[in-house]
């Protein structure tokens, strides 16, 4: 099934959307020599890490490192582009570690070399790599939208998004090493504060989009999903510039736990797939409304105009930064432009059945990971604070997110929820998820305030 900007190849009379998706997923999934080679590389990397860095790892960390080998091999077999990403980001991260060492052995290093070594300064230091990620994601978003008008250039969006994922993953791996170079009590897995999890959040969302892009053979959704990712990196850049959030800090005592290495990644896999489902829900509504000439479909545009008129009064109080007024104003205009151009955009989007299937699969996968993350979080809370649940604002909103998607899945599987209501619900879920992740830190405080604004 060829990959096109306009959408997947048309279904035959005997094919359903899941049939086509499963057929695409099965393509090339027989074990071959490259699978064995990738497994051997993972085993060699694990053995090297245990031999040279094992003294810095406790028993839990060693177990997770060993367990990562079969997990990566299995995921690489299921989706083979992931192997190239792992090898490329691993190689670039090792090159950065070697450059920091300056020939003195990989256990040594000098952070000052980030300002004197060309590759570190402009490409491979954590902050440089994350800046490249931000630029590539924004450019990829623009190319995806341009690809709706000129399908011949849509492939650039895919290439730039893959480049952004590579740069961001390299940046996180190098940041891990940089923390250890600052001091033995500073280094930690880079998912411990708002800056780091924002990078991880953007990576997860982009990577899952790339998976569904290949699985359903369509690039037309790239502009919608990457618009969410681009908004993440714009916020990330502002947060870094105004708060110095990119600085590596020691972990607070409550975060010095191996539970964090499991809970946070699982949590943000859920957040990332929920965000993807919300973006696809918006695309579904654009597709549905773009096929209708009813005047009532223009109401959202008028609502956005009212929001823009109200913005100066909301943000003029001085409670919020003017940057936020610009941020939300530009976002509202972008959404308004998509709604105004919904008819030509709708012609490029995949069928409603494909959009609905992607939305369902993303929510189902995210719900599974979010459930695991919630259980792990309760166990971590019992270990750190002596209680599984304390009705902290973050815990409360995590429960709201979980109940929201549990209800969505229940209504779909048992009551046959489909169509416009499901799409609006998924889009509303994106708002709920965003508040649970960011709004709690902005407006509330509690035990989980790992980053403030």
Short mmCIF file of C-alpha atoms in Angstrom, two decimals:
data_model
loop_
_atom_site.label_atom_id
_atom_site.label_comp_id
_atom_site.label_asym_id
_atom_site.label_seq_id
_atom_site.Cartn_x
_atom_site.Cartn_y
_atom_site.Cartn_z
CA UNK A 1 0.00 0.00 0.00
CA UNK A 2 1.80 3.16 -1.16
CA UNK A 3 2.31 6.10 1.15
CA UNK A 4 0.70 9.23 -0.23
CA UNK A 5 -0.03 12.69 1.06
CA UNK A 6 -3.69 12.44 0.20
CA UNK A 7 -4.36 9.33 2.26
CA UNK A 8 -4.24 5.55 2.18
CA UNK A 9 -5.00 3.52 -0.87
CA UNK A 10 -8.74 2.93 -1.28
CA UNK A 11 -10.20 -0.11 0.43
CA UNK A 12 -11.63 -2.94 -1.61
CA UNK A 13 -15.15 -4.15 -0.99
CA UNK A 14 -13.88 -7.01 1.19
CA UNK A 15 -11.37 -5.00 3.22
CA UNK A 16 -12.06 -3.16 6.44
CA UNK A 17 -9.87 -0.49 7.99
CA UNK A 18 -8.46 -2.91 10.61
CA UNK A 19 -7.73 -5.48 7.85
CA UNK A 20 -5.64 -2.96 5.91
CA UNK A 21 -3.90 -1.69 9.04
CA UNK A 22 -3.07 -5.19 10.21
CA UNK A 23 -1.81 -6.17 6.77
CA UNK A 24 0.47 -3.13 6.74
CA UNK A 25 1.69 -3.93 10.25
CA UNK A 26 2.52 -7.51 9.29
CA UNK A 27 4.62 -6.43 6.32
CA UNK A 28 8.25 -7.42 6.82
CA UNK A 29 7.72 -8.88 10.30
CA UNK A 30 9.38 -12.24 9.68
CA UNK A 31 12.59 -12.67 11.58
CA UNK A 32 15.70 -12.20 9.50
CA UNK A 33 19.43 -11.61 9.91
CA UNK A 34 19.00 -7.91 10.64
CA UNK A 35 16.76 -8.77 13.61
CA UNK A 36 19.44 -11.08 14.96
CA UNK A 37 22.08 -8.43 14.34
CA UNK A 38 20.08 -5.80 16.19
CA UNK A 39 19.65 -8.16 19.14
CA UNK A 40 23.40 -8.81 19.23
CA UNK A 41 24.11 -5.07 19.18
CA UNK A 42 21.70 -4.53 22.09
CA UNK A 43 23.32 -7.38 24.02
CA UNK A 44 26.79 -5.97 23.36
CA UNK A 45 25.70 -2.50 24.48
CA UNK A 46 24.17 -3.92 27.66
CA UNK A 47 27.31 -5.92 28.44
CA UNK A 48 29.52 -2.87 27.85
CA UNK A 49 27.34 -0.66 30.07
CA UNK A 50 27.38 -3.23 32.88
CA UNK A 51 31.15 -3.71 32.59
CA UNK A 52 32.15 -0.03 32.49
CA UNK A 53 29.32 1.72 34.33
CA UNK A 54 27.96 -1.07 36.53
CA UNK A 55 29.59 0.45 39.60
CA UNK A 56 27.22 3.43 39.30
CA UNK A 57 24.07 1.28 38.99
CA UNK A 58 22.09 -0.34 41.77
CA UNK A 59 20.37 -3.70 41.47
CA UNK A 60 17.09 -2.30 40.19
CA UNK A 61 18.82 -0.25 37.50
CA UNK A 62 20.84 -3.26 36.34
CA UNK A 63 17.64 -5.32 36.12
CA UNK A 64 15.95 -2.61 34.04
CA UNK A 65 18.99 -2.36 31.75
CA UNK A 66 18.98 -6.11 31.14
CA UNK A 67 15.20 -6.10 30.63
CA UNK A 68 15.49 -3.32 28.07
CA UNK A 69 17.39 -5.64 25.69
CA UNK A 70 14.52 -8.05 24.85
CA UNK A 71 12.05 -5.15 24.94
CA UNK A 72 14.04 -3.18 22.33
CA UNK A 73 14.56 -6.31 20.21
CA UNK A 74 10.83 -7.05 20.26
CA UNK A 75 9.81 -3.47 19.47
CA UNK A 76 12.43 -3.31 16.71
CA UNK A 77 10.96 -6.46 15.21
CA UNK A 78 7.43 -5.09 15.35
CA UNK A 79 8.42 -1.74 13.80
CA UNK A 80 11.76 -1.88 12.08
CA UNK A 81 12.33 1.88 11.65
CA UNK A 82 12.66 1.95 15.43
CA UNK A 83 15.89 -0.03 15.16
CA UNK A 84 17.46 2.64 12.98
CA UNK A 85 16.41 5.30 15.48
CA UNK A 86 17.91 3.38 18.41
CA UNK A 87 21.18 2.76 16.59
CA UNK A 88 21.49 6.33 15.27
CA UNK A 89 20.68 8.03 18.59
CA UNK A 90 22.85 5.57 20.51
CA UNK A 91 25.79 6.19 18.17
CA UNK A 92 25.45 9.97 18.37
CA UNK A 93 25.12 9.86 22.18
CA UNK A 94 28.25 7.68 22.45
CA UNK A 95 30.09 10.11 20.18
CA UNK A 96 29.11 12.96 22.50
CA UNK A 97 30.30 10.98 25.55
CA UNK A 98 33.60 10.30 23.81
CA UNK A 99 34.00 13.97 22.88
CA UNK A 100 33.35 15.01 26.48
CA UNK A 101 36.00 12.51 27.61
CA UNK A 102 38.58 13.98 25.24
CA UNK A 103 40.47 10.71 24.94
CA UNK A 104 40.79 10.25 28.71
CA UNK A 105 38.41 7.26 28.88
CA UNK A 106 34.64 7.24 28.81
CA UNK A 107 34.42 7.31 32.61
CA UNK A 108 36.08 10.72 32.53
CA UNK A 109 34.80 13.96 31.07
CA UNK A 110 34.80 17.72 31.16
CA UNK A 111 31.61 19.71 30.62
CA UNK A 112 33.69 22.71 29.60
CA UNK A 113 34.42 20.96 26.32
CA UNK A 114 30.84 21.75 25.26
CA UNK A 115 32.02 25.29 24.49
CA UNK A 116 35.26 24.36 22.73
CA UNK A 117 34.46 21.22 20.70
CA UNK A 118 32.60 22.07 17.50
CA UNK A 119 30.30 19.03 17.38
CA UNK A 120 29.34 19.40 21.02
CA UNK A 121 28.75 23.12 20.81
CA UNK A 122 26.61 23.09 17.70
CA UNK A 123 25.04 19.62 17.55
CA UNK A 124 25.56 16.99 20.25
CA UNK A 125 25.48 18.67 23.65
CA UNK A 126 22.08 18.13 25.24
CA UNK A 127 20.89 21.71 24.86
CA UNK A 128 22.10 21.95 21.23
CA UNK A 129 20.42 18.67 20.31
CA UNK A 130 17.14 19.70 21.95
CA UNK A 131 17.24 23.05 20.12
CA UNK A 132 17.70 21.12 16.86
CA UNK A 133 14.73 18.95 17.84
CA UNK A 134 12.61 22.07 18.33
CA UNK A 135 13.61 23.56 14.98
CA UNK A 136 13.07 20.31 13.07
CA UNK A 137 9.65 19.71 14.62
CA UNK A 138 8.46 23.21 13.71
CA UNK A 139 9.81 22.88 10.16
CA UNK A 140 8.24 19.44 9.89
CA UNK A 141 4.88 20.89 10.93
CA UNK A 142 5.10 23.54 8.22
CA UNK A 143 6.05 20.96 5.60
CA UNK A 144 3.14 18.72 6.54
CA UNK A 145 0.70 21.61 6.11
CA UNK A 146 2.37 22.64 2.85
CA UNK A 147 2.07 19.02 1.76
CA UNK A 148 -1.71 19.26 1.92
CA UNK A 149 -1.53 21.82 -0.89
CA UNK A 150 1.43 20.26 -2.71
CA UNK A 151 1.57 16.52 -1.94
CA UNK A 152 4.94 16.18 -3.65
CA UNK A 153 6.70 17.85 -0.69
CA UNK A 154 4.84 16.07 2.12
CA UNK A 155 7.72 13.59 2.49
CA UNK A 156 9.84 16.44 3.85
CA UNK A 157 7.58 16.57 6.88
CA UNK A 158 8.29 12.91 7.59
CA UNK A 159 12.05 13.33 7.17
CA UNK A 160 12.18 16.42 9.39
CA UNK A 161 10.03 14.77 12.07
CA UNK A 162 12.30 11.73 12.13
CA UNK A 163 15.26 14.09 12.39
CA UNK A 164 13.61 15.87 15.32
CA UNK A 165 12.99 12.58 17.13
CA UNK A 166 16.64 11.58 16.63
CA UNK A 167 17.88 14.95 17.89
CA UNK A 168 15.58 14.95 20.92
CA UNK A 169 16.41 11.39 21.94
CA UNK A 170 20.12 12.11 21.52
CA UNK A 171 19.71 15.22 23.65
CA UNK A 172 18.06 13.30 26.48
CA UNK A 173 20.72 10.56 26.42
CA UNK A 174 23.55 13.11 26.46
CA UNK A 175 21.82 15.11 29.21
CA UNK A 176 21.87 11.94 31.32
CA UNK A 177 25.64 11.77 30.94
CA UNK A 178 26.11 15.50 31.52
CA UNK A 179 24.34 15.18 34.86
CA UNK A 180 26.84 12.58 35.99
CA UNK A 181 29.71 14.80 34.85
CA UNK A 182 28.38 17.55 37.13
CA UNK A 183 28.72 15.26 40.13
CA UNK A 184 27.92 11.73 41.30
CA UNK A 185 24.87 12.99 43.22
CA UNK A 186 23.51 15.03 40.29
CA UNK A 187 23.18 12.55 37.44
CA UNK A 188 19.77 10.99 36.92
CA UNK A 189 17.45 9.75 34.20
CA UNK A 190 16.26 12.92 32.40
CA UNK A 191 12.54 12.70 33.16
CA UNK A 192 12.55 14.42 36.54
CA UNK A 193 11.35 18.00 35.95
CA UNK A 194 8.97 19.94 33.74
CA UNK A 195 11.62 20.74 31.11
CA UNK A 196 12.76 17.15 30.70
CA UNK A 197 9.30 15.62 30.61
CA UNK A 198 8.20 18.21 28.04
CA UNK A 199 11.00 17.00 25.75
CA UNK A 200 9.98 13.38 26.37
CA UNK A 201 6.30 14.27 25.84
CA UNK A 202 7.05 15.80 22.43
CA UNK A 203 9.20 12.82 21.42
CA UNK A 204 6.57 10.26 22.37
CA UNK A 205 3.79 12.10 20.53
CA UNK A 206 5.88 12.53 17.38
CA UNK A 207 7.13 8.94 17.43
CA UNK A 208 3.67 7.44 17.80
CA UNK A 209 2.44 9.67 15.00
CA UNK A 210 5.21 8.37 12.73
CA UNK A 211 4.16 4.83 13.58
CA UNK A 212 0.54 5.48 12.62
CA UNK A 213 1.63 7.40 9.54
CA UNK A 214 3.41 4.28 8.28
CA UNK A 215 0.75 1.87 9.49
CA UNK A 216 -2.11 3.67 7.71
CA UNK A 217 -0.04 4.96 4.79
CA UNK A 218 -1.03 8.62 5.08
CA UNK A 219 0.84 11.84 5.75
CA UNK A 220 -2.26 14.01 5.74
CA UNK A 221 -2.57 13.88 9.54
CA UNK A 222 0.95 15.17 10.09
CA UNK A 223 -0.08 18.81 10.18
CA UNK A 224 -2.69 18.18 12.88
CA UNK A 225 -0.56 16.05 15.20
CA UNK A 226 2.62 18.02 14.69
CA UNK A 227 0.74 21.24 15.42
CA UNK A 228 0.35 19.89 18.97
CA UNK A 229 4.03 18.92 19.07
CA UNK A 230 5.09 22.32 17.72
CA UNK A 231 3.10 24.04 20.46
CA UNK A 232 5.00 21.90 22.97
CA UNK A 233 8.41 22.95 21.68
CA UNK A 234 7.40 26.62 21.50
CA UNK A 235 6.44 26.45 25.16
CA UNK A 236 9.61 24.49 25.91
CA UNK A 237 11.76 27.19 24.31
CA UNK A 238 9.99 29.94 26.26
CA UNK A 239 10.32 27.98 29.50
CA UNK A 240 14.03 27.44 28.95
CA UNK A 241 14.78 31.05 28.01
CA UNK A 242 12.76 32.71 30.78
CA UNK A 243 13.27 30.23 33.62
CA UNK A 244 16.65 28.70 32.81
CA UNK A 245 14.88 25.35 33.03
CA UNK A 246 17.50 23.59 30.88
CA UNK A 247 19.97 23.73 33.76
CA UNK A 248 20.58 20.29 35.29
CA UNK A 249 19.72 20.20 38.98
CA UNK A 250 20.12 17.47 41.63
CA UNK A 251 17.05 15.39 42.34
CA UNK A 252 14.92 16.26 45.34
CA UNK A 253 14.80 13.38 47.87
CA UNK A 254 11.28 12.25 46.87
CA UNK A 255 12.44 11.66 43.28
CA UNK A 256 15.53 9.64 44.22
CA UNK A 257 13.78 6.37 43.57
CA UNK A 258 13.92 3.68 40.93
CA UNK A 259 10.11 3.92 40.71
CA UNK A 260 10.54 7.18 38.82
CA UNK A 261 12.30 5.39 35.96
CA UNK A 262 9.17 3.30 35.39
CA UNK A 263 6.31 5.59 36.40
CA UNK A 264 7.21 8.72 34.43
CA UNK A 265 7.92 7.13 31.01
CA UNK A 266 4.74 5.01 31.22
CA UNK A 267 2.76 8.10 32.23
CA UNK A 268 3.97 10.13 29.26
CA UNK A 269 3.39 7.36 26.77
CA UNK A 270 -0.22 7.71 27.87
CA UNK A 271 -0.14 11.51 27.62
CA UNK A 272 1.47 11.34 24.18
CA UNK A 273 -1.07 8.94 22.70
CA UNK A 274 -3.97 10.86 24.26
CA UNK A 275 -2.62 14.03 22.62
CA UNK A 276 -2.37 12.23 19.30
CA UNK A 277 -5.96 11.01 19.65
CA UNK A 278 -7.13 14.56 20.37
CA UNK A 279 -5.40 15.87 17.24
CA UNK A 280 -6.93 13.07 15.17
CA UNK A 281 -10.32 13.89 16.71
CA UNK A 282 -9.91 17.47 15.48
CA UNK A 283 -9.00 16.16 12.02
CA UNK A 284 -12.12 13.96 12.10
CA UNK A 285 -14.30 16.99 12.82
CA UNK A 286 -12.62 18.99 10.05
CA UNK A 287 -13.24 16.11 7.65
CA UNK A 288 -16.87 15.74 8.76
CA UNK A 289 -17.66 19.46 8.71
CA UNK A 290 -15.75 20.00 5.48
CA UNK A 291 -18.18 17.68 3.74
CA UNK A 292 -21.18 19.71 4.93
CA UNK A 293 -22.34 23.05 3.59
CA UNK A 294 -24.51 23.79 6.63
CA UNK A 295 -24.10 27.32 7.96
CA UNK A 296 -24.01 26.15 11.56
CA UNK A 297 -20.57 24.67 10.88
CA UNK A 298 -19.13 28.21 10.93
CA UNK A 299 -20.05 28.74 14.59
CA UNK A 300 -16.62 27.53 15.87
CA UNK A 301 -14.93 30.25 13.80
CA UNK A 302 -17.10 32.93 15.41
CA UNK A 303 -16.36 31.48 18.85
CA UNK A 304 -12.64 31.74 18.14
CA UNK A 305 -13.12 35.35 17.08
CA UNK A 306 -14.90 36.08 20.36
CA UNK A 307 -12.02 34.46 22.21
CA UNK A 308 -9.51 36.70 20.42
CA UNK A 309 -11.54 39.77 21.34
CA UNK A 310 -11.72 38.67 24.98
CA UNK A 311 -8.01 37.88 25.23
CA UNK A 312 -6.79 41.43 25.99
CA UNK A 313 -9.25 41.65 28.89
CA UNK A 314 -8.23 38.23 30.24
CA UNK A 315 -4.49 38.76 30.00
CA UNK A 316 -4.49 42.52 30.58
CA UNK A 317 -5.06 42.03 34.31
CA UNK A 318 -1.35 41.43 34.77
CA UNK A 319 -1.86 38.02 36.35
CA UNK A 320 -0.70 36.26 33.21
CA UNK A 321 2.31 37.00 31.05
CA UNK A 322 1.70 38.74 27.73
CA UNK A 323 3.63 35.87 26.18
CA UNK A 324 0.67 33.63 27.02
CA UNK A 325 -1.68 36.05 25.27
CA UNK A 326 0.41 35.78 22.11
CA UNK A 327 0.73 32.01 22.52
CA UNK A 328 -2.99 31.35 22.80
CA UNK A 329 -3.87 34.06 20.28
CA UNK A 330 -1.68 32.54 17.57
CA UNK A 331 -3.06 29.12 18.43
CA UNK A 332 -6.63 30.34 18.10
CA UNK A 333 -5.87 31.93 14.72
CA UNK A 334 -4.25 28.70 13.50
CA UNK A 335 -7.33 26.71 14.52
CA UNK A 336 -9.55 29.33 12.90
CA UNK A 337 -7.58 29.10 9.65
CA UNK A 338 -7.97 25.31 9.61
CA UNK A 339 -11.72 25.62 10.17
CA UNK A 340 -12.05 28.29 7.49
CA UNK A 341 -10.19 26.07 4.98
CA UNK A 342 -11.89 22.88 6.13
CA UNK A 343 -13.29 21.95 2.71
CA UNK A 344 -10.00 21.70 0.78
CA UNK A 345 -8.31 20.17 3.82
CA UNK A 346 -11.08 17.58 4.17
CA UNK A 347 -10.47 16.37 0.62
CA UNK A 348 -6.86 15.50 1.56
CA UNK A 349 -7.63 13.73 4.81
CA UNK A 350 -8.14 9.96 5.01
CA UNK A 351 -11.62 8.51 5.33
CA UNK A 352 -13.63 8.97 8.50
CA UNK A 353 -13.27 5.23 9.16
CA UNK A 354 -9.47 5.48 9.14
CA UNK A 355 -9.49 8.53 11.40
CA UNK A 356 -11.84 6.83 13.83
CA UNK A 357 -9.69 3.70 13.91
CA UNK A 358 -6.51 5.67 14.65
CA UNK A 359 -8.30 7.58 17.39
CA UNK A 360 -9.51 4.37 19.02
CA UNK A 361 -6.17 2.57 18.85
CA UNK A 362 -4.28 5.58 20.25
CA UNK A 363 -6.68 5.93 23.19
CA UNK A 364 -6.66 2.20 23.92
CA UNK A 365 -2.86 2.08 23.93
CA UNK A 366 -2.56 5.25 26.00
CA UNK A 367 -5.13 4.01 28.50
CA UNK A 368 -3.18 0.79 29.04
CA UNK A 369 0.07 2.68 29.71
CA UNK A 370 -1.66 5.30 31.84
CA UNK A 371 -3.26 2.58 33.97
CA UNK A 372 0.14 0.96 34.54
CA UNK A 373 1.63 4.37 35.36
CA UNK A 374 -1.12 5.09 37.88
CA UNK A 375 -0.53 1.78 39.66
CA UNK A 376 3.23 2.38 39.68
CA UNK A 377 2.63 5.90 41.00
CA UNK A 378 0.57 4.53 43.89
CA UNK A 379 3.31 2.05 44.76
CA UNK A 380 5.91 4.82 44.58
CA UNK A 381 3.78 7.04 46.82
CA UNK A 382 3.49 4.25 49.39
CA UNK A 383 7.27 3.81 49.31
CA UNK A 384 8.02 7.55 49.55
CA UNK A 385 5.19 8.94 51.68
CA UNK A 386 3.67 5.90 53.37
CA UNK A 387 0.28 6.14 51.62
CA UNK A 388 -0.94 4.92 48.24
CA UNK A 389 -3.22 7.90 47.64
CA UNK A 390 -3.39 11.36 49.24
CA UNK A 391 -5.75 13.27 46.92
CA UNK A 392 -2.93 15.56 45.87
CA UNK A 393 -4.05 17.83 42.94
CA UNK A 394 -1.89 15.92 40.47
CA UNK A 395 -3.27 12.59 41.70
CA UNK A 396 -6.83 13.89 41.54
CA UNK A 397 -6.46 15.12 37.98
CA UNK A 398 -4.69 11.92 36.95
CA UNK A 399 -7.78 10.08 38.20
CA UNK A 400 -10.00 12.44 36.18
CA UNK A 401 -7.95 11.70 33.04
CA UNK A 402 -8.17 7.96 33.70
CA UNK A 403 -11.93 8.06 34.27
CA UNK A 404 -12.44 10.18 31.15
CA UNK A 405 -10.76 7.68 28.84
CA UNK A 406 -12.16 4.68 30.72
CA UNK A 407 -15.63 6.09 30.00
CA UNK A 408 -14.69 6.75 26.34
CA UNK A 409 -13.56 3.16 25.86
CA UNK A 410 -16.56 1.80 27.75
CA UNK A 411 -18.96 3.76 25.58
CA UNK A 412 -17.22 2.63 22.42
CA UNK A 413 -16.86 -1.05 23.25
CA UNK A 414 -20.20 -1.62 25.00
CA UNK A 415 -22.46 1.12 23.64
CA UNK A 416 -21.04 1.53 20.14
CA UNK A 417 -19.90 5.13 20.52
CA UNK A 418 -18.75 6.38 17.13
CA UNK A 419 -18.59 9.44 14.94
CA UNK A 420 -18.82 13.09 15.87
CA UNK A 421 -19.50 12.57 19.60
CA UNK A 422 -16.44 10.33 19.97
CA UNK A 423 -14.28 12.90 18.15
CA UNK A 424 -15.50 15.80 20.30
CA UNK A 425 -14.90 13.67 23.39
CA UNK A 426 -11.34 12.85 22.31
CA UNK A 427 -10.70 16.55 21.64
CA UNK A 428 -12.09 17.46 25.06
CA UNK A 429 -9.86 14.76 26.51
CA UNK A 430 -6.85 16.62 25.11
CA UNK A 431 -7.91 19.69 27.12
CA UNK A 432 -8.32 17.59 30.27
CA UNK A 433 -4.95 15.92 29.72
CA UNK A 434 -3.26 19.27 29.13
CA UNK A 435 -4.61 20.65 32.39
CA UNK A 436 -3.62 17.52 34.30
CA UNK A 437 -0.08 17.84 32.94
CA UNK A 438 0.49 21.59 32.83
CA UNK A 439 -2.46 23.39 34.38
CA UNK A 440 -1.96 21.76 37.77
CA UNK A 441 1.57 23.16 37.85
CA UNK A 442 0.34 26.60 36.82
CA UNK A 443 -2.64 27.04 39.11
CA UNK A 444 -2.32 24.45 41.87
CA UNK A 445 0.43 23.20 44.14
CA UNK A 446 1.12 19.93 45.86
CA UNK A 447 3.48 17.04 46.31
CA UNK A 448 3.87 16.59 42.54
CA UNK A 449 4.93 20.16 41.70
CA UNK A 450 8.09 19.14 39.83
CA UNK A 451 8.02 22.33 37.80
CA UNK A 452 6.44 25.74 38.28
CA UNK A 453 5.58 28.62 35.96
#
